[in-house]
Structures are given as structure tokens and as C-alpha cells.
Tab-separated table of C-alpha atoms in Angstrom:
chain	number	residue	atom	x	y	z
A	1	MET	CA	2.143	-11.645	-17.017
A	2	ASN	CA	0.424	-10.484	-19.923
A	3	GLN	CA	-2.843	-10.123	-17.903
A	4	TYR	CA	-0.990	-7.214	-15.737
A	5	GLY	CA	0.811	-5.733	-18.598
A	6	SER	CA	-2.776	-5.126	-19.922
A	7	GLN	CA	-4.075	-3.103	-17.119
A	8	ARG	CA	-5.147	-0.355	-19.452
A	9	SER	CA	-8.087	-2.924	-20.371
A	10	CYS	CA	-9.000	-3.741	-16.874
A	11	PHE	CA	-7.623	-1.500	-14.414
A	12	TRP	CA	-8.198	2.174	-14.827
A	13	GLY	CA	-9.570	2.919	-18.257
A	14	PHE	CA	-12.991	3.039	-16.654
A	15	ILE	CA	-12.582	4.445	-13.191
A	16	VAL	CA	-12.930	1.381	-11.434
A	17	ILE	CA	-11.496	2.440	-8.241
A	18	CYS	CA	-13.587	5.323	-7.933
A	19	MET	CA	-16.626	3.316	-9.153
A	20	LEU	CA	-17.106	0.529	-6.467
A	21	THR	CA	-14.705	1.118	-3.517
A	22	LEU	CA	-16.206	1.653	0.164
A	23	VAL	CA	-13.825	4.671	0.180
A	24	GLY	CA	-12.895	6.477	-2.964
A	25	CYS	CA	-10.188	8.440	-1.541
A	26	GLN	CA	-7.223	8.384	-3.590
A	27	ASP	CA	-7.286	11.533	-5.620
A	28	LYS	CA	-8.934	13.472	-2.600
A	29	GLU	CA	-6.278	12.209	-0.345
A	30	ASP	CA	-3.257	13.056	-2.471
A	31	SER	CA	-4.751	16.482	-3.339
A	32	ILE	CA	-4.825	16.942	0.476
A	33	THR	CA	-1.330	16.206	0.920
A	34	THR	CA	-0.199	18.466	-1.722
A	35	SER	CA	-1.728	21.460	0.134
A	36	PRO	CA	0.760	23.924	1.344
A	37	THR	CA	1.599	24.091	5.037
A	38	SER	CA	1.676	27.215	7.003
A	39	PHE	CA	4.758	25.863	9.081
A	40	GLU	CA	7.695	28.297	8.872
A	41	PRO	CA	11.049	26.317	8.195
A	42	LYS	CA	13.486	26.047	11.088
A	43	THR	CA	16.787	24.772	11.359
A	44	SER	CA	18.101	22.246	14.124
A	45	VAL	CA	14.944	22.313	16.194
A	46	THR	CA	15.139	19.216	18.536
A	47	VAL	CA	12.334	17.151	19.531
A	48	GLN	CA	12.783	14.294	21.920
A	49	ALA	CA	11.175	11.110	20.985
A	50	THR	CA	8.481	10.181	23.755
A	51	GLU	CA	6.772	7.336	25.524
A	52	ASN	CA	5.655	4.488	23.466
A	53	PRO	CA	1.921	3.589	23.124
A	54	THR	CA	2.010	1.026	25.942
A	55	GLY	CA	3.434	3.412	28.345
A	56	LYS	CA	6.754	1.814	28.841
A	57	ILE	CA	9.736	4.199	28.713
A	58	VAL	CA	12.245	3.271	25.993
A	59	GLY	CA	15.580	4.630	25.211
A	60	GLN	CA	14.905	7.719	23.227
A	61	GLY	CA	16.156	8.987	19.821
A	62	SER	CA	16.052	12.608	18.975
A	63	VAL	CA	14.612	14.319	16.191
A	64	HIS	CA	15.798	17.617	14.408
A	65	ILE	CA	15.464	19.669	11.467
A	66	ASP	CA	18.178	20.702	9.034
A	67	GLU	CA	17.682	22.772	5.791
A	68	LEU	CA	19.200	21.705	2.631
A	69	GLU	CA	19.032	24.105	-0.588
A	70	LYS	CA	15.765	25.152	1.076
A	71	ARG	CA	14.303	21.977	1.787
A	72	ARG	CA	13.676	20.740	4.968
A	73	ILE	CA	15.401	17.580	6.117
A	74	PHE	CA	14.113	15.900	9.230
A	75	VAL	CA	16.478	13.803	10.982
A	76	TYR	CA	16.208	11.061	13.606
A	77	LEU	CA	19.266	10.021	15.487
A	78	PRO	CA	18.953	6.753	17.615
A	79	PRO	CA	19.323	6.456	21.301
A	80	GLY	CA	23.183	6.751	22.238
A	81	TYR	CA	24.195	8.605	19.073
A	82	GLU	CA	25.426	11.771	20.936
A	83	THR	CA	27.464	9.656	23.192
A	84	ASP	CA	28.878	6.701	21.109
A	85	ASN	CA	31.155	6.508	17.845
A	86	GLU	CA	29.207	4.064	15.776
A	87	ARG	CA	28.068	4.312	12.221
A	88	TYR	CA	24.443	3.526	11.621
A	89	PRO	CA	21.977	2.422	8.686
A	90	VAL	CA	20.017	4.928	7.083
A	91	VAL	CA	16.288	4.944	6.220
A	92	TYR	CA	15.411	7.539	3.975
A	93	MET	CA	11.518	8.519	3.803
A	94	ASN	CA	9.630	10.945	1.429
A	95	ASP	CA	7.004	13.385	2.843
A	96	GLY	CA	9.202	14.159	5.522
A	97	ARG	CA	7.095	16.649	7.395
A	98	ASN	CA	4.768	13.699	8.169
A	99	VAL	CA	7.192	11.270	9.439
A	100	PHE	CA	7.829	12.250	13.142
A	101	GLU	CA	5.898	13.697	15.893
A	102	THR	CA	7.062	17.170	14.930
A	103	ASN	CA	3.700	19.037	14.462
A	104	THR	CA	4.574	19.987	10.887
A	105	SER	CA	2.271	17.546	9.185
A	106	SER	CA	0.301	18.772	6.283
A	107	PHE	CA	-3.067	17.750	7.722
A	108	GLN	CA	-2.365	17.009	11.596
A	109	LYS	CA	-1.431	13.210	11.512
A	110	GLU	CA	2.230	12.021	11.823
A	111	TRP	CA	3.593	8.472	11.278
A	112	LYS	CA	5.464	8.878	14.666
A	113	VAL	CA	8.195	6.792	13.418
A	114	GLU	CA	10.567	7.660	16.128
A	115	ARG	CA	8.253	5.981	18.627
A	116	VAL	CA	8.076	2.949	16.755
A	117	ILE	CA	11.951	2.586	16.162
A	118	ASP	CA	12.455	3.551	19.956
A	119	GLN	CA	10.240	0.547	20.784
A	120	LEU	CA	11.634	-1.917	18.408
A	121	ILE	CA	15.255	-1.018	19.629
A	122	THR	CA	14.118	-1.426	23.267
A	123	ASP	CA	12.628	-4.795	22.272
A	124	GLY	CA	15.862	-6.085	20.750
A	125	ARG	CA	14.128	-6.790	17.436
A	126	MET	CA	15.665	-3.684	15.307
A	127	GLU	CA	19.202	-2.662	15.299
A	128	LYS	CA	19.737	1.054	15.562
A	129	VAL	CA	19.226	3.334	12.362
A	130	ILE	CA	19.171	6.787	11.380
A	131	VAL	CA	16.047	7.877	9.658
A	132	ILE	CA	16.196	11.072	7.140
A	133	GLY	CA	12.711	12.561	6.279
A	134	VAL	CA	13.315	14.485	3.027
A	135	ASP	CA	10.273	16.910	2.750
A	136	ALA	CA	8.236	17.463	-0.285
A	137	SER	CA	7.719	20.591	-2.135
A	138	ASP	CA	4.363	22.235	-1.743
A	139	GLY	CA	1.209	22.166	-3.945
A	140	ALA	CA	1.522	20.609	-7.486
A	141	LYS	CA	5.251	20.376	-7.302
A	142	ARG	CA	4.907	17.564	-4.972
A	143	GLY	CA	3.189	15.279	-7.706
A	144	GLU	CA	5.800	16.381	-10.282
A	145	GLU	CA	8.503	15.181	-7.887
A	146	TYR	CA	6.996	11.852	-6.833
A	147	VAL	CA	5.242	10.491	-10.083
A	148	PRO	CA	7.648	9.544	-13.027
A	149	PHE	CA	4.785	9.342	-15.594
A	150	LEU	CA	2.571	11.924	-17.513
A	151	ASP	CA	-0.526	12.348	-15.979
A	152	GLU	CA	-2.588	15.594	-16.530
A	153	SER	CA	-4.675	15.046	-13.185
A	154	ILE	CA	-2.175	15.252	-10.907
A	155	PRO	CA	-0.456	17.033	-12.645
A	156	SER	CA	2.910	15.532	-13.438
A	157	ASP	CA	5.189	15.819	-16.440
A	158	GLY	CA	6.958	12.380	-16.005
A	159	LYS	CA	10.291	14.027	-16.108
A	160	SER	CA	10.449	16.278	-13.013
A	161	ALA	CA	10.456	12.815	-10.987
A	162	GLU	CA	13.908	12.066	-12.351
A	163	GLU	CA	15.332	15.341	-11.690
A	164	PHE	CA	14.218	14.739	-7.838
A	165	THR	CA	15.735	11.283	-7.880
A	166	ARG	CA	19.269	12.850	-9.230
A	167	TYR	CA	18.764	15.497	-6.350
A	168	PHE	CA	17.880	12.635	-3.786
A	169	ILE	CA	20.842	10.708	-4.767
A	170	GLU	CA	23.554	13.276	-5.742
A	171	THR	CA	22.458	15.880	-3.199
A	172	VAL	CA	20.628	14.605	-0.131
A	173	ILE	CA	22.578	11.489	0.537
A	174	PRO	CA	26.031	12.929	0.164
A	175	TYR	CA	24.888	15.591	2.532
A	176	VAL	CA	23.967	13.149	5.132
A	177	ASP	CA	26.831	10.702	4.720
A	178	GLY	CA	28.882	13.792	5.374
A	179	THR	CA	27.205	15.126	8.158
A	180	TYR	CA	26.289	12.128	10.289
A	181	ARG	CA	27.786	8.883	11.007
A	182	THR	CA	26.091	6.525	8.486
A	183	ILE	CA	27.488	3.533	7.038
A	184	PRO	CA	27.660	4.829	3.555
A	185	ASP	CA	26.850	1.896	1.093
A	186	ARG	CA	23.838	0.492	-0.643
A	187	ASP	CA	23.396	-2.285	2.007
A	188	ASN	CA	22.656	0.150	4.600
A	189	ARG	CA	20.179	2.366	2.876
A	190	MET	CA	16.571	1.948	2.667
A	191	ILE	CA	13.985	4.258	0.695
A	192	MET	CA	10.507	4.392	1.842
A	193	GLY	CA	7.230	6.345	1.232
A	194	SER	CA	3.568	6.691	1.021
A	195	SER	CA	0.997	7.580	-1.734
A	196	PHE	CA	2.655	9.190	-4.359
A	197	GLY	CA	5.975	9.056	-2.274
A	198	GLY	CA	5.378	5.272	-2.246
A	199	VAL	CA	5.385	5.334	-5.955
A	200	GLN	CA	8.630	7.427	-5.946
A	201	ALA	CA	10.232	5.122	-3.544
A	202	LEU	CA	9.351	2.053	-5.583
A	203	TRP	CA	10.517	3.457	-9.018
A	204	MET	CA	13.772	5.093	-7.595
A	205	GLY	CA	14.644	2.064	-5.454
A	206	TYR	CA	14.023	-0.433	-8.083
A	207	HIS	CA	16.034	1.296	-10.753
A	208	HIS	CA	18.848	2.319	-8.403
A	209	PRO	CA	19.803	-0.998	-6.534
A	210	GLU	CA	23.382	0.442	-6.337
A	211	THR	CA	22.279	2.963	-3.850
A	212	PHE	CA	19.505	1.198	-1.933
A	213	SER	CA	18.951	-2.251	-0.777
A	214	SER	CA	15.366	-2.121	0.726
A	215	ILE	CA	12.306	-0.497	-0.526
A	216	GLY	CA	9.054	0.331	1.603
A	217	ALA	CA	6.309	1.260	-0.881
A	218	VAL	CA	3.092	1.998	1.559
A	219	SER	CA	-0.219	2.701	-0.153
A	220	ALA	CA	1.367	3.302	-3.260
A	221	SER	CA	-0.983	5.559	-5.640
A	222	THR	CA	-0.959	2.616	-8.395
A	223	TRP	CA	-4.036	4.460	-10.046
A	224	VAL	CA	-1.521	7.128	-11.514
A	225	ALA	CA	-1.108	7.545	-15.315
A	226	LYS	CA	-3.975	4.792	-15.739
A	227	GLY	CA	-1.894	2.100	-13.912
A	228	ARG	CA	1.392	2.779	-15.782
A	229	LEU	CA	3.367	1.540	-12.938
A	230	PHE	CA	2.026	-2.014	-13.601
A	231	GLU	CA	2.685	-1.830	-17.300
A	232	GLU	CA	6.390	-0.537	-16.643
A	233	LEU	CA	7.585	-2.946	-14.074
A	234	ALA	CA	6.033	-5.763	-16.066
A	235	LYS	CA	8.409	-4.618	-18.970
A	236	GLU	CA	11.531	-4.727	-16.893
A	237	LYS	CA	13.968	-7.620	-17.890
A	238	GLU	CA	16.222	-7.782	-14.873
A	239	LYS	CA	15.491	-8.334	-11.214
A	240	PRO	CA	17.229	-5.762	-9.071
A	241	ASN	CA	19.090	-6.903	-5.883
A	242	VAL	CA	16.633	-5.143	-3.425
A	243	LYS	CA	14.181	-6.278	-0.818
A	244	ILE	CA	10.410	-4.975	-1.416
A	245	TRP	CA	7.839	-4.194	1.016
A	246	LEU	CA	4.335	-3.627	-0.439
A	247	ASP	CA	1.105	-2.805	1.475
A	248	MET	CA	-2.400	-1.340	1.078
A	249	GLY	CA	-5.677	-0.701	3.314
A	250	TYR	CA	-8.810	-2.233	2.045
A	251	ALA	CA	-10.598	0.977	2.339
A	252	GLU	CA	-8.345	2.597	-0.192
A	253	GLY	CA	-9.579	0.436	-3.018
A	254	MET	CA	-6.426	0.534	-5.112
A	255	LEU	CA	-5.075	-2.363	-6.888
A	256	ILE	CA	-1.844	-3.635	-5.539
A	257	GLU	CA	-1.878	-7.490	-5.406
A	258	PRO	CA	-1.240	-7.966	-8.960
A	259	LEU	CA	2.132	-5.818	-8.392
A	260	VAL	CA	3.127	-8.603	-5.966
A	261	ASP	CA	2.418	-11.286	-9.000
A	262	ILE	CA	4.578	-8.960	-11.289
A	263	LEU	CA	7.535	-9.011	-8.948
A	264	LYS	CA	7.165	-12.829	-8.230
A	265	SER	CA	7.463	-13.034	-12.049
A	266	LYS	CA	10.620	-11.284	-12.130
A	267	GLY	CA	12.309	-13.500	-9.481
A	268	PHE	CA	11.393	-12.012	-6.182
A	269	GLU	CA	10.864	-14.736	-3.489
A	270	TYR	CA	7.939	-13.941	-1.223
A	271	GLY	CA	8.610	-14.091	2.401
A	272	GLN	CA	12.461	-13.593	1.592
A	273	ASP	CA	12.925	-10.551	-0.568
A	274	LEU	CA	9.335	-9.522	-1.063
A	275	PHE	CA	6.303	-8.776	1.287
A	276	PHE	CA	2.880	-7.712	1.274
A	277	GLN	CA	0.138	-6.770	3.640
A	278	MET	CA	-3.312	-6.054	3.032
A	279	ASP	CA	-4.692	-4.086	5.818
A	280	ILE	CA	-8.450	-4.738	6.268
A	281	LEU	CA	-8.812	-1.752	8.647
A	282	GLY	CA	-6.487	0.538	6.848
A	283	ASN	CA	-6.959	3.744	5.375
A	284	HIS	CA	-5.077	6.266	3.301
A	285	ASP	CA	-3.670	8.116	6.141
A	286	GLU	CA	-0.759	8.243	8.445
A	287	ASN	CA	-2.335	6.606	11.400
A	288	SER	CA	-2.771	3.587	9.256
A	289	TRP	CA	0.830	3.694	7.784
A	290	SER	CA	2.352	4.220	11.658
A	291	ARG	CA	0.494	0.947	12.650
A	292	ARG	CA	2.226	-0.949	9.825
A	293	VAL	CA	5.664	0.728	9.600
A	294	HIS	CA	7.180	-1.737	11.984
A	295	SER	CA	7.350	-4.481	9.360
A	296	PRO	CA	9.114	-2.589	6.500
A	297	LEU	CA	11.653	-1.331	9.220
A	298	LEU	CA	12.260	-4.813	10.359
A	299	MET	CA	12.630	-6.033	6.763
A	300	PHE	CA	15.398	-3.553	6.890
A	301	ALA	CA	17.184	-3.557	9.882
A	302	GLY	CA	15.702	-6.522	11.856
A	303	LYS	CA	16.233	-10.482	11.826
A	304	ALA	CA	14.731	-12.477	9.019
A	305	PRO	CA	11.268	-13.846	9.604
A	306	GLU	CA	11.653	-17.768	10.166
A	307	GLN	CA	8.411	-18.965	11.999
A	308	ALA	CA	4.777	-17.699	12.231
A	309	ILE	CA	3.631	-17.464	15.923
A	310	ASP	CA	0.046	-16.101	15.140
A	311	LEU	CA	-2.306	-16.170	12.354
A	312	VAL	CA	-5.349	-13.792	11.684
A	313	VAL	CA	-7.844	-14.481	8.932
A	314	ASP	CA	-10.220	-11.772	7.315
A	315	ASP	CA	-11.631	-11.461	3.809
A	316	SER	CA	-12.158	-8.577	1.142
A	317	LEU	CA	-14.271	-8.039	-1.828
A	318	MET	CA	-12.420	-6.246	-4.546
A	319	ILE	CA	-13.759	-4.786	-7.565
A	320	PHE	CA	-11.547	-3.508	-10.122
A	321	GLY	CA	-12.455	-4.905	-13.687
A	322	SER	CA	-13.518	-7.684	-15.764
A	323	ASP	CA	-10.711	-9.883	-14.668
A	324	SER	CA	-9.454	-8.107	-11.527
A	325	SER	CA	-12.470	-8.833	-9.299
A	326	TYR	CA	-12.705	-11.254	-6.427
A	327	ILE	CA	-13.478	-12.378	-2.848
A	328	ARG	CA	-10.239	-13.380	-1.311
A	329	LEU	CA	-9.327	-14.825	2.092
A	330	ASN	CA	-6.413	-12.712	4.019
A	331	PRO	CA	-4.610	-14.646	6.271
A	332	VAL	CA	-2.066	-12.498	7.927
A	333	ALA	CA	1.062	-14.215	9.843
A	334	SER	CA	2.662	-12.461	12.762
A	335	MET	CA	6.148	-13.871	12.457
A	336	ASN	CA	8.891	-14.337	15.099
A	337	ASN	CA	10.807	-11.386	14.111
A	338	GLY	CA	7.807	-8.992	14.483
A	339	MET	CA	6.802	-8.646	10.913
A	340	ASP	CA	3.238	-8.929	9.803
A	341	TYR	CA	2.310	-9.767	6.297
A	342	SER	CA	-0.245	-11.414	4.254
A	343	VAL	CA	0.486	-15.233	3.357
A	344	SER	CA	-2.668	-15.863	0.974
A	345	ASP	CA	-0.657	-17.667	-1.694
A	346	LEU	CA	1.421	-19.627	1.011
A	347	ALA	CA	-1.358	-20.767	3.396
A	348	GLU	CA	-3.474	-23.882	2.995
A	349	TYR	CA	-7.218	-24.043	2.637
A	350	LYS	CA	-9.857	-26.646	3.508
A	351	VAL	CA	-13.353	-25.971	3.034
A	352	LEU	CA	-15.554	-27.724	5.879
A	353	ASN	CA	-18.898	-27.077	3.957
A	354	PRO	CA	-18.063	-27.635	0.081
A	355	LYS	CA	-21.460	-27.622	-0.968
A	356	VAL	CA	-21.546	-24.125	-0.102
A	357	GLY	CA	-18.521	-22.804	-1.882
A	358	GLN	CA	-14.863	-23.189	-2.963
A	359	VAL	CA	-11.586	-21.633	-2.167
A	360	ASP	CA	-8.611	-22.005	-4.406
A	361	THR	CA	-4.840	-22.250	-3.717
A	362	SER	CA	-4.750	-18.207	-3.512
A	363	GLY	CA	-7.671	-17.662	-1.279
A	364	ILE	CA	-10.112	-16.744	-3.881
A	365	VAL	CA	-13.667	-17.456	-2.787
A	366	ILE	CA	-16.535	-18.412	-4.893
A	367	PHE	CA	-19.857	-19.313	-3.275
A	368	LEU	CA	-22.354	-21.852	-4.718
A	369	LYS	CA	-24.875	-21.295	-2.159
A	370	PRO	CA	-26.039	-18.321	-0.320
A	371	GLU	CA	-24.769	-19.339	3.013
A	372	PRO	CA	-21.685	-19.066	5.342
A	373	LEU	CA	-18.843	-20.831	4.224
A	374	ASP	CA	-16.450	-22.516	6.719
A	375	VAL	CA	-12.955	-22.655	6.086
A	376	GLU	CA	-9.640	-23.794	7.887
A	377	VAL	CA	-6.660	-21.947	7.198
A	378	THR	CA	-3.248	-23.262	7.968
A	379	TYR	CA	0.180	-21.717	7.464
A	380	GLN	CA	3.397	-22.875	9.096
A	381	GLY	CA	1.463	-25.475	11.575
A	382	ILE	CA	-1.028	-22.825	12.608
A	383	THR	CA	-4.615	-23.510	11.990
A	384	VAL	CA	-7.462	-21.141	12.079
A	385	GLU	CA	-11.137	-21.736	11.513
A	386	TYR	CA	-12.780	-18.751	9.794
A	387	LYS	CA	-16.233	-18.309	8.567
A	388	VAL	CA	-16.772	-16.183	5.393
A	389	ASP	CA	-19.972	-14.284	6.128
A	390	TYR	CA	-22.102	-14.301	2.905
A	391	ASP	CA	-24.604	-12.081	4.103
A	392	ARG	CA	-21.971	-9.313	5.231
A	393	LEU	CA	-20.426	-9.515	1.824
A	394	VAL	CA	-23.806	-9.036	0.199
A	395	ARG	CA	-24.393	-5.895	2.235
A	396	ILE	CA	-20.906	-4.658	1.031
A	397	LEU	CA	-21.579	-5.346	-2.440
A	398	LYS	CA	-24.805	-3.431	-2.247
A	399	ASN	CA	-23.028	-0.580	-0.471
A	400	LYS	CA	-20.624	-0.482	-3.352
A	401	LEU	CA	-23.337	-0.717	-5.893
A	402	LYS	CA	-24.687	2.484	-4.579
A	403	SER	CA	-21.898	4.302	-6.303
A	404	LEU	CA	-23.598	3.522	-9.661
A	405	VAL	CA	-26.895	4.780	-11.115
A	406	ILE	CA	-29.363	2.187	-9.911
A	407	GLU	CA	-32.962	1.240	-9.301
A	408	GLU	CA	-33.447	-1.169	-6.345
A	409	LYS	CA	-36.603	-3.175	-5.763
A	410	ASP	CA	-36.382	-5.897	-3.069
A	411	SER	CA	-33.386	-8.292	-4.045
A	412	SER	CA	-33.386	-6.838	-7.652
A	413	ILE	CA	-30.987	-4.206	-8.710
A	414	LYS	CA	-31.343	-2.579	-12.273
A	415	ILE	CA	-28.132	-0.800	-13.000
A	416	LEU	CA	-28.547	1.926	-15.606
A	417	LEU	CA	-25.708	1.750	-18.055
A	418	LYS	CA	-25.746	5.115	-19.827
A	419	PRO	CA	-26.068	7.459	-16.885
A	420	THR	CA	-23.649	5.366	-14.943
A	421	ALA	CA	-21.178	5.359	-17.889
A	422	GLU	CA	-21.545	9.118	-18.205
A	423	SER	CA	-21.093	9.787	-14.510
A	424	LEU	CA	-18.028	7.419	-14.448
A	425	LYS	CA	-16.385	8.479	-17.752
A	426	ALA	CA	-16.469	4.875	-18.662
A	427	THR	CA	-18.203	3.165	-21.509
A	428	THR	CA	-21.385	0.878	-20.930
A	429	LYS	CA	-19.519	-2.088	-22.140
A	430	ASP	CA	-16.999	-1.687	-19.318
A	431	ILE	CA	-19.656	-1.913	-16.735
A	432	THR	CA	-21.570	-4.570	-18.379
A	433	ASP	CA	-18.341	-6.651	-18.595
A	434	ILE	CA	-17.531	-6.272	-15.000
A	435	ALA	CA	-21.222	-7.058	-13.921
A	436	ILE	CA	-21.030	-10.193	-15.991
A	437	SER	CA	-17.702	-11.470	-14.643
A	438	LEU	CA	-18.707	-10.698	-11.043
A	439	GLU	CA	-21.583	-13.010	-11.392
A	440	SER	CA	-19.165	-16.053	-11.065
A	441	ILE	CA	-18.621	-14.889	-7.519
A	442	GLY	CA	-21.746	-16.103	-6.494
A	443	LEU	CA	-23.349	-13.332	-4.723
A	444	TYR	CA	-25.909	-12.325	-7.476
A	445	THR	CA	-27.265	-13.732	-10.557
A	446	ILE	CA	-27.943	-11.808	-13.602
A	447	GLU	CA	-31.559	-11.792	-14.663
A	448	GLU	CA	-31.140	-9.655	-18.101
A	449	VAL	CA	-28.927	-7.658	-19.899
A	450	ARG	CA	-29.955	-5.024	-22.087
A	451	GLU	CA	-28.177	-2.108	-24.033
A	452	ASP	CA	-29.684	0.655	-21.371
A	453	TYR	CA	-29.517	-1.649	-18.142
A	454	ILE	CA	-28.593	-4.726	-16.605
A	455	LEU	CA	-30.811	-6.534	-14.085
A	456	LEU	CA	-29.430	-8.556	-11.425
A	457	ALA	CA	-30.936	-10.372	-8.591
A	458	LEU	CA	-29.011	-10.795	-5.181
A	459	ASN	CA	-28.670	-14.516	-4.100
A	460	THR	CA	-30.628	-14.585	-0.874
A	461	LYS	CA	-31.734	-17.650	1.299
């Protein structure tokens, strides 16, 4: 895994995420989520879980708010909790104010986890669980709590996150186990979070398998501290006994798939204790997380996935660095237990017009001609024919290139290196290396490389 241990050279050292993404949202989005809320803390405010989006009435759990050492704890209790004597597994979630439909969200969007769980329980897909949404601190303190690495841009000191971890394990969990009918062992605890909270959940769960058995890292902000998360996990020597869910929205433009590869190198087996989804429609917001949250919940408290029942294929153009840029097919399997996850490395690919292009065993696409590429994608007996639209990918590339300082004429584009490097706080070599490496994808041909500019021509019919 040396290529991922050296993310410093290809991942963030040159602002690649901001540079060539469709929506550069991470810094902005995380700054929004740290803004203080005007909501006044309340204790034991009960909110009934409502109808599910299909309109079918389900057994309803309830949500209320406790206060623990001046921090709000949002509590979902499953249907029947008040009348039975059962004990339940617990899902812990960061950014608690955004987890349920309680009108406490920092920016008017919620995961609506209570609706999702009520429906999964009604459908017989998931056992009943308690969910604990632990609120984050306001303002800059949120980044300090969640990011375990020094990063002045957040800001985080790399130490406060360890204090928050101790608070979580030594204060929050004992409080919950002492107050509610939980099953108080690691096999029945999950930790989940998104954005900065996804980094915290992954870091805490990975290093405390004696406390948690499952981790959900949703849209984790992998850019923090110049990709330090990749480097640190690559150094880990032992595989913890946990299940891990990772996902990302395409429009977020954050590098995540190499993390899947790092975890595989540690001994995680994809489809058993490691799952990942690239959400082609996903953004960095609670609406997208709500749409995907059923999968990590089922990983924790549902049946194991055994057989695919549907397969949907899309593709993405990812541009991060000289060795982290590609066009990739993204087959997403819907499994018989209700989970949906990407199976790029597990699917089989057959190119129907091989003179046009190639697809490797991991779904990476290379065009040989500027024409649509027809591919058969097969997973667990399900075959889907998919057309990789060359012209569409060229349009996406042109849209991404607009983030740079360019001069455009017909199908030729001149990238002005010095002003681009200055605006992105990168070096001209960084940009040159990325442009040269991308030529192999087959969307353009480099006509000239100079000290001050690169001239490329889009490959068109």
C-alpha cells in the first residue's frame, strides 16, 4: 500500500479536491455545520416518529432529548420500548442535532433516522435498536472534537479529539447503559458519523474495538490534515475486529476508494466486514445521508447480505492527482438483505466494442476512440449492459477544467500554469503531472507542454 501511504504527493498537497471537482463543498460544508444554532436546549422533549415516505403507517418509535453535562443527547427508543422488558443494541451517532426530525438541525436538514429504522423494523429487515445522537459542540470546537489531526484550517489541535473520545466512552456510554435497557457489550454497539463526524467515528471505532463492533463513516472528510487519515491507517499493523461501512457522494469530490484498498490490505474482506458505496447522486448533506443510512444500519443489525437481487451501473470521472485520476464504472448491487453497495472490484466486465476502449478488472475505463463504449457488467448472475457516454464525459471534463485558468478555442484548451498554480496554492509541476497522467484516459491529447502553459486538444469525432 505504498501508493496510498504517499498520499501527500498525490492527494492534497495541491488542492486537488478543490481544483477539479464538480462541486467543491467540503470546506464550505463543514464550516456551515460548525455554525452555532439558536435552538435552546431542552430536556426530555418527546417527538413521535412519523409516517415513512411511502405513506404506509409503521410501528413508531419515539425521540426525546436528554442533557448530559451540558451536552444534548438525542434518544430514539424503538416501538414497544415503553411496554416491554427487552434489552436492545445501540447505534451511537455524531452531530446528534441533525440525526432525527426534531427541528434542531444547524441548517434545516435531518437524516430522519427514526423514519428509516421504523420502516426497516416493519419490513422485518432489522432488529430493534436504540439510537443515541450525541450533539457536537458549537463553532470551532466541533472540529477540535472530531478531527484527531493537527489542521490549522479547521482548526483542530489533534488532541481535543482524544479528550472527546474519552468523554464518549467514559461518560456517554455508561450514562446510556445506566439509563436505558441496552445490551451493554461491544457486539451490540455501533458508532456512526458524517463529514468531520465520519472521521471521528472511523478513528474512534477503529482504535476501540473493545467498545464498538461496527463503524459507519459516511462522507468522511478525508481531506483533513492533507489526507493524514490515509497515512495513519496505512501504518496500522493489526486488523481490529469490527465491520466498517464507507460511502461518498460523487459531487463531494473527496478521495475515498483508496481507503477501501487500505482496509483490504489490513485483512478486511469486502462484502463481509467491509462495505462501500459511491453514490453518483450524493451531495454533502443530510438528505443524501438519509437516503443511504439504511445500509450501514443493516450491516449492524440486519441479516448478512447473501445474494444480489438488482444491479445498477453508472460511471464517474475522478480527478485527484497524478496517480489517483480515472474513469470508473460503479456497479451498485442491491442485496437480498436490503443493503446497497458498490461492487466495482467484484463484478465482471465484458467490452462489446473493444476497438473503442478497455475496462480492467476493477472497472477502470480507458478510451481508445472518441465513441461510446458498450460494456456488459455481471455480478452474482445478474448482467446489465451499460453504455459509457464518451461525449458526456468530455463535457464533464470541460466543466472541471473551468476551475483552472484557461484559454479555450474550439476543441483546444490552454491551461495557464502559473496563474492556475497561484490561485490553487499548488506548483506548476503538480498541475503538469496531473494533466499528463490524465491523457491516458483517452479524453484528450496533449499537443504542447511549455513552462507557462499546457495545450491540449479534446478528442472528438
